[in-house]
Short mmCIF file of C-alpha atoms and ligand atoms in Angstrom, two decimals:
data_model
loop_
_atom_site.label_atom_id
_atom_site.label_comp_id
_atom_site.label_asym_id
_atom_site.label_seq_id
_atom_site.Cartn_x
_atom_site.Cartn_y
_atom_site.Cartn_z
CA MET A 1 97.94 161.29 74.14
CA THR A 2 96.36 159.72 71.07
CA GLU A 3 95.03 161.63 68.09
CA ILE A 4 91.32 161.14 68.96
CA MET A 5 92.01 162.22 72.54
CA ASP A 6 93.52 165.39 71.15
CA GLU A 7 90.44 165.86 68.96
CA LEU A 8 88.22 165.49 72.02
CA LYS A 9 90.26 168.13 73.82
CA LYS A 10 90.05 170.45 70.79
CA ALA A 11 86.26 170.04 70.58
CA ILE A 12 86.03 171.19 74.23
CA VAL A 13 88.39 174.11 73.70
CA GLU A 14 86.30 175.14 70.70
CA GLY A 15 83.04 174.63 72.57
CA ASP A 16 81.61 172.20 70.02
CA GLU A 17 79.34 170.05 72.21
CA ASP A 18 78.13 167.66 69.46
CA LEU A 19 81.62 167.03 68.18
CA ALA A 20 82.92 166.57 71.74
CA LEU A 21 80.30 163.88 72.40
CA GLU A 22 81.13 162.20 69.10
CA LYS A 23 84.84 162.21 69.91
CA LEU A 24 84.20 160.92 73.43
CA GLU A 25 82.37 157.95 71.99
CA GLU A 26 85.20 157.31 69.56
CA CYS A 27 87.73 157.45 72.40
CA LEU A 28 85.73 155.03 74.53
CA ASN A 29 85.22 152.67 71.60
CA ALA A 30 88.96 152.76 71.00
CA GLY A 31 89.44 151.59 74.59
CA GLU A 32 90.82 154.82 76.07
CA LYS A 33 90.56 154.87 79.86
CA PRO A 34 87.89 157.22 81.30
CA ALA A 35 90.23 158.60 84.00
CA GLU A 36 92.86 159.39 81.41
CA LEU A 37 90.31 161.04 79.12
CA LEU A 38 89.14 163.16 82.03
CA GLU A 39 92.58 164.43 82.85
CA LYS A 40 94.25 164.69 79.46
CA ALA A 41 91.35 165.79 77.28
CA VAL A 42 88.44 167.13 79.34
CA VAL A 43 90.19 169.06 82.14
CA ALA A 44 93.04 169.96 79.78
CA GLY A 45 90.47 171.35 77.34
CA ILE A 46 88.70 173.63 79.81
CA ASN A 47 92.06 174.78 81.16
CA GLU A 48 93.18 175.70 77.67
CA ALA A 49 89.94 177.65 77.10
CA GLY A 50 90.64 179.48 80.39
CA GLN A 51 94.16 180.23 79.25
CA LEU A 52 92.87 181.69 75.97
CA TRP A 53 90.42 183.80 77.98
CA GLN A 54 93.23 185.10 80.15
CA GLU A 55 95.23 185.97 77.03
CA ASN A 56 92.22 187.85 75.62
CA GLU A 57 92.00 185.44 72.70
CA TYR A 58 88.66 184.19 74.04
CA PHE A 59 85.70 186.17 75.37
CA LEU A 60 83.24 185.06 78.03
CA PRO A 61 80.73 183.53 75.55
CA ASP A 62 83.54 181.36 74.15
CA VAL A 63 84.34 180.03 77.62
CA ILE A 64 80.63 179.42 78.25
CA LEU A 65 80.50 177.25 75.11
CA SER A 66 83.57 175.32 76.28
CA ALA A 67 81.93 174.86 79.67
CA GLU A 68 78.76 173.52 78.00
CA ALA A 69 80.79 171.01 75.99
CA PHE A 70 82.64 170.05 79.20
CA LYS A 71 79.36 169.45 81.03
CA ALA A 72 77.88 167.35 78.23
CA VAL A 73 80.99 165.18 78.15
CA MET A 74 81.10 164.87 81.95
CA ALA A 75 77.48 163.68 82.01
CA GLU A 76 78.57 160.69 79.91
CA LEU A 77 82.02 160.19 81.36
CA GLY A 78 81.21 160.69 85.06
CA PRO A 79 79.38 157.37 85.58
CA LYS A 80 82.18 155.55 83.73
CA LEU A 81 84.75 156.65 86.29
CA ALA A 82 83.34 154.10 88.75
CA GLY A 83 85.99 152.07 90.45
CA ALA A 84 85.77 148.48 91.65
CA ASP A 85 85.13 149.58 95.21
CA VAL A 86 81.40 150.27 95.39
CA LYS A 87 80.59 149.65 99.04
CA SER A 88 78.99 152.67 100.66
CA ARG A 89 81.55 154.78 102.43
CA GLY A 90 79.46 157.66 103.73
CA THR A 91 77.46 160.66 102.68
CA VAL A 92 78.65 163.98 101.33
CA LEU A 93 76.63 167.17 101.03
CA ILE A 94 78.30 169.51 98.55
CA GLY A 95 77.73 172.89 96.95
CA THR A 96 79.31 176.00 95.48
CA VAL A 97 79.19 178.95 97.87
CA GLU A 98 77.03 182.04 97.46
CA GLY A 99 77.86 184.41 94.61
CA ASP A 100 79.77 181.76 92.74
CA MET A 101 78.42 180.00 89.63
CA HIS A 102 81.44 177.81 88.85
CA ASP A 103 80.71 174.11 89.03
CA LEU A 104 82.82 172.19 86.53
CA GLY A 105 85.42 171.23 89.13
CA LYS A 106 82.68 170.30 91.58
CA SER A 107 81.11 168.00 88.99
CA ILE A 108 84.40 166.08 88.74
CA VAL A 109 84.66 165.87 92.52
CA ILE A 110 81.10 164.51 92.67
CA ALA A 111 81.83 161.94 89.95
CA MET A 112 84.97 160.74 91.74
CA LEU A 113 83.36 160.64 95.19
CA SER A 114 80.37 158.73 93.78
CA SER A 115 82.62 156.28 92.03
CA ALA A 116 84.52 155.76 95.29
CA GLY A 117 81.30 154.73 97.02
CA TYR A 118 80.11 157.98 98.58
CA GLN A 119 76.51 159.01 98.40
CA VAL A 120 76.63 162.61 97.24
CA HIS A 121 73.89 165.20 97.61
CA ASP A 122 74.57 168.23 95.39
CA LEU A 123 73.10 171.59 96.36
CA GLY A 124 74.23 173.20 93.10
CA VAL A 125 75.80 176.64 92.72
CA ASP A 126 75.35 180.01 94.43
CA VAL A 127 74.23 178.31 97.64
CA PRO A 128 73.51 180.65 100.59
CA ALA A 129 74.99 179.80 104.01
CA ASP A 130 71.44 179.29 105.34
CA THR A 131 70.86 176.46 102.87
CA PHE A 132 74.12 174.73 103.80
CA ILE A 133 73.11 174.91 107.47
CA GLU A 134 69.51 173.78 106.93
CA LYS A 135 70.53 170.86 104.71
CA THR A 136 73.30 169.80 107.08
CA LYS A 137 70.75 169.63 109.89
CA GLU A 138 68.24 167.79 107.71
CA LEU A 139 70.48 165.28 105.93
CA LYS A 140 73.16 164.83 108.61
CA PRO A 141 75.96 164.14 106.10
CA ASP A 142 79.30 162.74 107.22
CA ILE A 143 81.07 165.38 105.15
CA LEU A 144 80.13 168.88 104.05
CA GLY A 145 81.99 169.80 100.85
CA LEU A 146 82.33 173.47 99.99
CA GLY A 147 83.58 174.74 96.65
CA ALA A 148 84.67 178.33 95.91
CA TYR A 149 86.32 179.35 92.66
CA MET A 150 86.92 183.07 93.07
CA SER A 151 88.99 185.04 95.54
CA THR A 152 85.86 187.12 96.14
CA THR A 153 83.68 184.17 97.19
CA MET A 154 86.09 181.96 99.15
CA GLU A 155 85.51 184.02 102.29
CA TYR A 156 81.95 182.66 102.46
CA MET A 157 83.46 179.35 103.50
CA ARG A 158 84.68 180.95 106.70
CA ASP A 159 81.15 182.24 107.40
CA ILE A 160 79.59 178.83 106.81
CA ILE A 161 82.00 177.14 109.22
CA GLN A 162 81.32 179.85 111.82
CA ARG A 163 77.58 179.28 111.33
CA LEU A 164 78.07 175.56 112.02
CA VAL A 165 79.77 176.56 115.29
CA ASP A 166 77.00 179.02 116.17
CA GLU A 167 74.33 176.41 115.50
CA GLY A 168 76.14 173.90 117.73
CA ILE A 169 76.60 171.35 114.94
CA ARG A 170 80.25 171.89 114.02
CA ASN A 171 81.38 168.63 115.64
CA GLN A 172 78.70 166.62 113.83
CA VAL A 173 80.16 167.06 110.34
CA LYS A 174 83.60 167.14 108.71
CA VAL A 175 84.17 170.10 106.43
CA LEU A 176 86.14 169.53 103.23
CA VAL A 177 86.90 172.59 101.10
CA GLY A 178 88.31 173.08 97.61
CA GLY A 179 88.41 175.21 94.48
CA VAL A 180 91.09 177.06 92.61
CA PRO A 181 91.86 180.03 94.95
CA THR A 182 91.80 177.88 98.10
CA SER A 183 94.79 176.16 99.71
CA ALA A 184 95.73 173.94 102.63
CA GLU A 185 96.76 177.09 104.54
CA PHE A 186 93.42 178.76 103.87
CA ALA A 187 91.56 175.61 104.92
CA ALA A 188 93.50 175.52 108.20
CA GLU A 189 92.93 179.22 108.78
CA ILE A 190 89.14 178.95 108.44
CA LYS A 191 89.19 175.76 110.55
CA ALA A 192 87.98 173.39 107.87
CA ASP A 193 88.86 169.75 108.50
CA ALA A 194 90.61 169.23 105.18
CA TRP A 195 91.41 170.71 101.77
CA GLY A 196 91.22 168.84 98.48
CA LYS A 197 93.69 169.91 95.80
CA ASP A 198 91.85 168.04 93.06
CA ALA A 199 89.15 165.41 92.71
CA LEU A 200 91.44 162.47 93.50
CA ASP A 201 92.74 164.27 96.54
CA ALA A 202 89.14 165.05 97.56
CA VAL A 203 88.42 161.30 97.69
CA GLU A 204 91.62 160.64 99.61
CA LYS A 205 90.84 163.37 102.14
CA ALA A 206 87.27 162.13 102.52
CA ASN A 207 88.58 158.63 103.24
CA GLN A 208 91.02 160.02 105.81
CA LEU A 209 88.33 162.14 107.48
CA LEU A 210 86.07 159.15 107.94
CA GLY A 211 88.95 156.96 109.06
C1 B12 B 301 85.13 177.82 83.15
C2 B12 B 301 85.19 179.15 83.84
C3 B12 B 301 84.02 179.90 83.88
C4 B12 B 301 82.68 179.39 83.35
C5 B12 B 301 82.01 178.56 84.47
C6 B12 B 301 81.13 177.47 83.94
C7 B12 B 301 80.71 176.55 85.04
N1 B12 B 301 79.54 176.01 84.90
O1 B12 B 301 81.43 176.30 86.01
C8 B12 B 301 81.94 180.75 83.09
C9 B12 B 301 82.31 181.19 81.69
C10 B12 B 301 80.42 180.72 83.21
C11 B12 B 301 82.64 181.64 84.11
C12 B12 B 301 82.07 182.79 84.64
C13 B12 B 301 82.76 183.68 85.43
N2 B12 B 301 84.06 183.63 85.80
CO1 B12 B 301 85.14 182.08 85.51
N3 B12 B 301 86.41 180.79 85.09
C14 B12 B 301 86.40 179.64 84.45
C15 B12 B 301 87.81 179.04 84.34
C16 B12 B 301 88.34 179.33 82.95
C17 B12 B 301 87.94 177.56 84.60
C18 B12 B 301 87.33 177.06 85.91
C19 B12 B 301 87.19 175.58 85.81
O2 B12 B 301 86.11 175.05 85.60
N4 B12 B 301 88.33 174.89 85.88
C20 B12 B 301 88.43 173.44 85.64
C21 B12 B 301 88.12 172.67 86.92
C22 B12 B 301 88.24 171.18 86.61
O3 B12 B 301 89.09 173.00 87.89
P1 B12 B 301 88.71 173.53 89.36
O4 B12 B 301 87.48 174.32 89.33
O5 B12 B 301 89.94 174.12 89.95
O6 B12 B 301 88.37 172.18 90.16
C23 B12 B 301 89.34 171.24 90.62
C24 B12 B 301 89.90 171.55 92.02
O7 B12 B 301 89.86 172.92 92.35
C25 B12 B 301 89.13 170.67 92.94
N5 B12 B 301 87.83 171.12 93.46
C26 B12 B 301 86.88 171.84 92.86
N6 B12 B 301 85.81 171.98 93.62
C27 B12 B 301 86.05 171.33 94.78
C28 B12 B 301 85.25 171.16 95.89
C29 B12 B 301 85.74 170.43 96.97
C30 B12 B 301 84.88 170.23 98.17
C31 B12 B 301 87.05 169.87 96.90
C32 B12 B 301 87.58 169.11 98.03
C33 B12 B 301 87.85 170.04 95.76
C34 B12 B 301 87.35 170.78 94.70
O8 B12 B 301 88.89 169.53 92.15
C35 B12 B 301 88.59 169.93 90.81
C36 B12 B 301 88.98 168.80 89.88
O9 B12 B 301 90.34 168.51 89.95
C37 B12 B 301 88.56 179.82 85.48
C38 B12 B 301 90.06 179.97 85.32
C39 B12 B 301 90.83 179.03 86.21
N7 B12 B 301 92.07 178.95 85.95
O10 B12 B 301 90.31 178.47 87.14
C40 B12 B 301 87.80 181.15 85.50
C41 B12 B 301 87.72 182.03 86.78
C42 B12 B 301 87.50 181.15 87.99
N8 B12 B 301 86.55 182.86 86.53
C43 B12 B 301 86.73 184.08 86.91
C44 B12 B 301 85.75 185.11 86.79
C45 B12 B 301 86.19 186.50 87.19
C46 B12 B 301 84.47 184.84 86.29
C47 B12 B 301 83.31 185.84 86.12
C48 B12 B 301 83.14 186.86 87.24
C49 B12 B 301 83.52 186.54 84.77
C50 B12 B 301 82.54 187.64 84.43
N9 B12 B 301 83.12 188.79 84.13
O11 B12 B 301 81.36 187.45 84.43
C51 B12 B 301 82.11 184.90 86.00
C52 B12 B 301 81.63 184.53 87.41
C53 B12 B 301 80.20 184.37 87.57
C54 B12 B 301 79.94 183.96 89.00
N10 B12 B 301 79.28 184.80 89.76
O12 B12 B 301 80.36 182.89 89.43
C55 B12 B 301 88.09 184.27 87.54
C56 B12 B 301 88.03 184.40 89.08
C57 B12 B 301 88.99 185.47 89.57
C58 B12 B 301 88.94 185.60 91.06
N11 B12 B 301 88.40 186.68 91.53
O13 B12 B 301 89.40 184.77 91.76
C59 B12 B 301 88.89 183.09 86.99
C60 B12 B 301 90.02 182.59 87.89
C61 B12 B 301 89.46 183.54 85.60
C62 B12 B 301 90.49 184.62 85.70
N12 B12 B 301 91.77 184.32 85.65
O14 B12 B 301 90.16 185.77 85.80
N13 B12 B 301 83.86 181.18 84.41
#
């Protein structure tokens, strides 16, 4: 971890979007690797803000500022995560389930899937089951990615998978789930096809699902 990387992380923790963008540029100019910046500064920064929130050092508006800085940095960094392998691998329809507004983790997953050659269609946050079903029918993706970030919203994933069964389209799409309260056990229980621990794992699981 170099000094400017640490400064980038600090700017995210402190929710200073302009400074974060400035530091990102400095890091890139200094030749720091995008994947390393993502892990050691950007994700580490939002995690530290979350930790401070948990410890009551930060309040919600502080975390919102950190999230804004995170998003601004990801908008620049995401496209730079592209790997050498750019042949099209398949299509992924992804969204955050109903009642859930978290999307920072999803944005990393999208960046990594895109850079691995997947065509990703993002439905955004707070997506009702109906929309997942309609869009699955319309776009016929190879993979449906579901993100849930709260113990209170993860159960919607079960409903969506059941809806796919009810609509007779369950065997037409692979379901990949993820998000902080989810687990491999939960994914198996709700009959998803796979669980992604993090964004790298999401790409690996997508590759496995499509053989
Ligand atoms: C940032 C944050 C926010 C931001 C969100 C900004 C945004 N645009 O996303 C703000 C401040 C807005 C926010 C709001 C709220 N939050 Co919040 N938030 C967090 C925090 C601190 C970090 C989440 C995050 O972005 N992590 C960083 C990313 C990179 O990690 P990740 O999401 O886990 O993603 C990785 C993997 O999970 C995986 N992955 C992610 N998505 C997917 C999808 C697929 C398909 C796959 C395969 C893999 C995958 O890959 C990612 C990259 O490695 C967490 C604490 C925590 N420890 O998670 C709380 C947390 C999730 N929030 C929480 C709560 C309670 C709330 C609020 C209800 C607070 C309130 N009182 O209003 C609201 C919810 C509003 C709503 N209806 O959604 C709780 C949830 C508790 C629970 N019930 O489970 C947590 C756990 C905090 C806590 N300890 O209490 N939050």
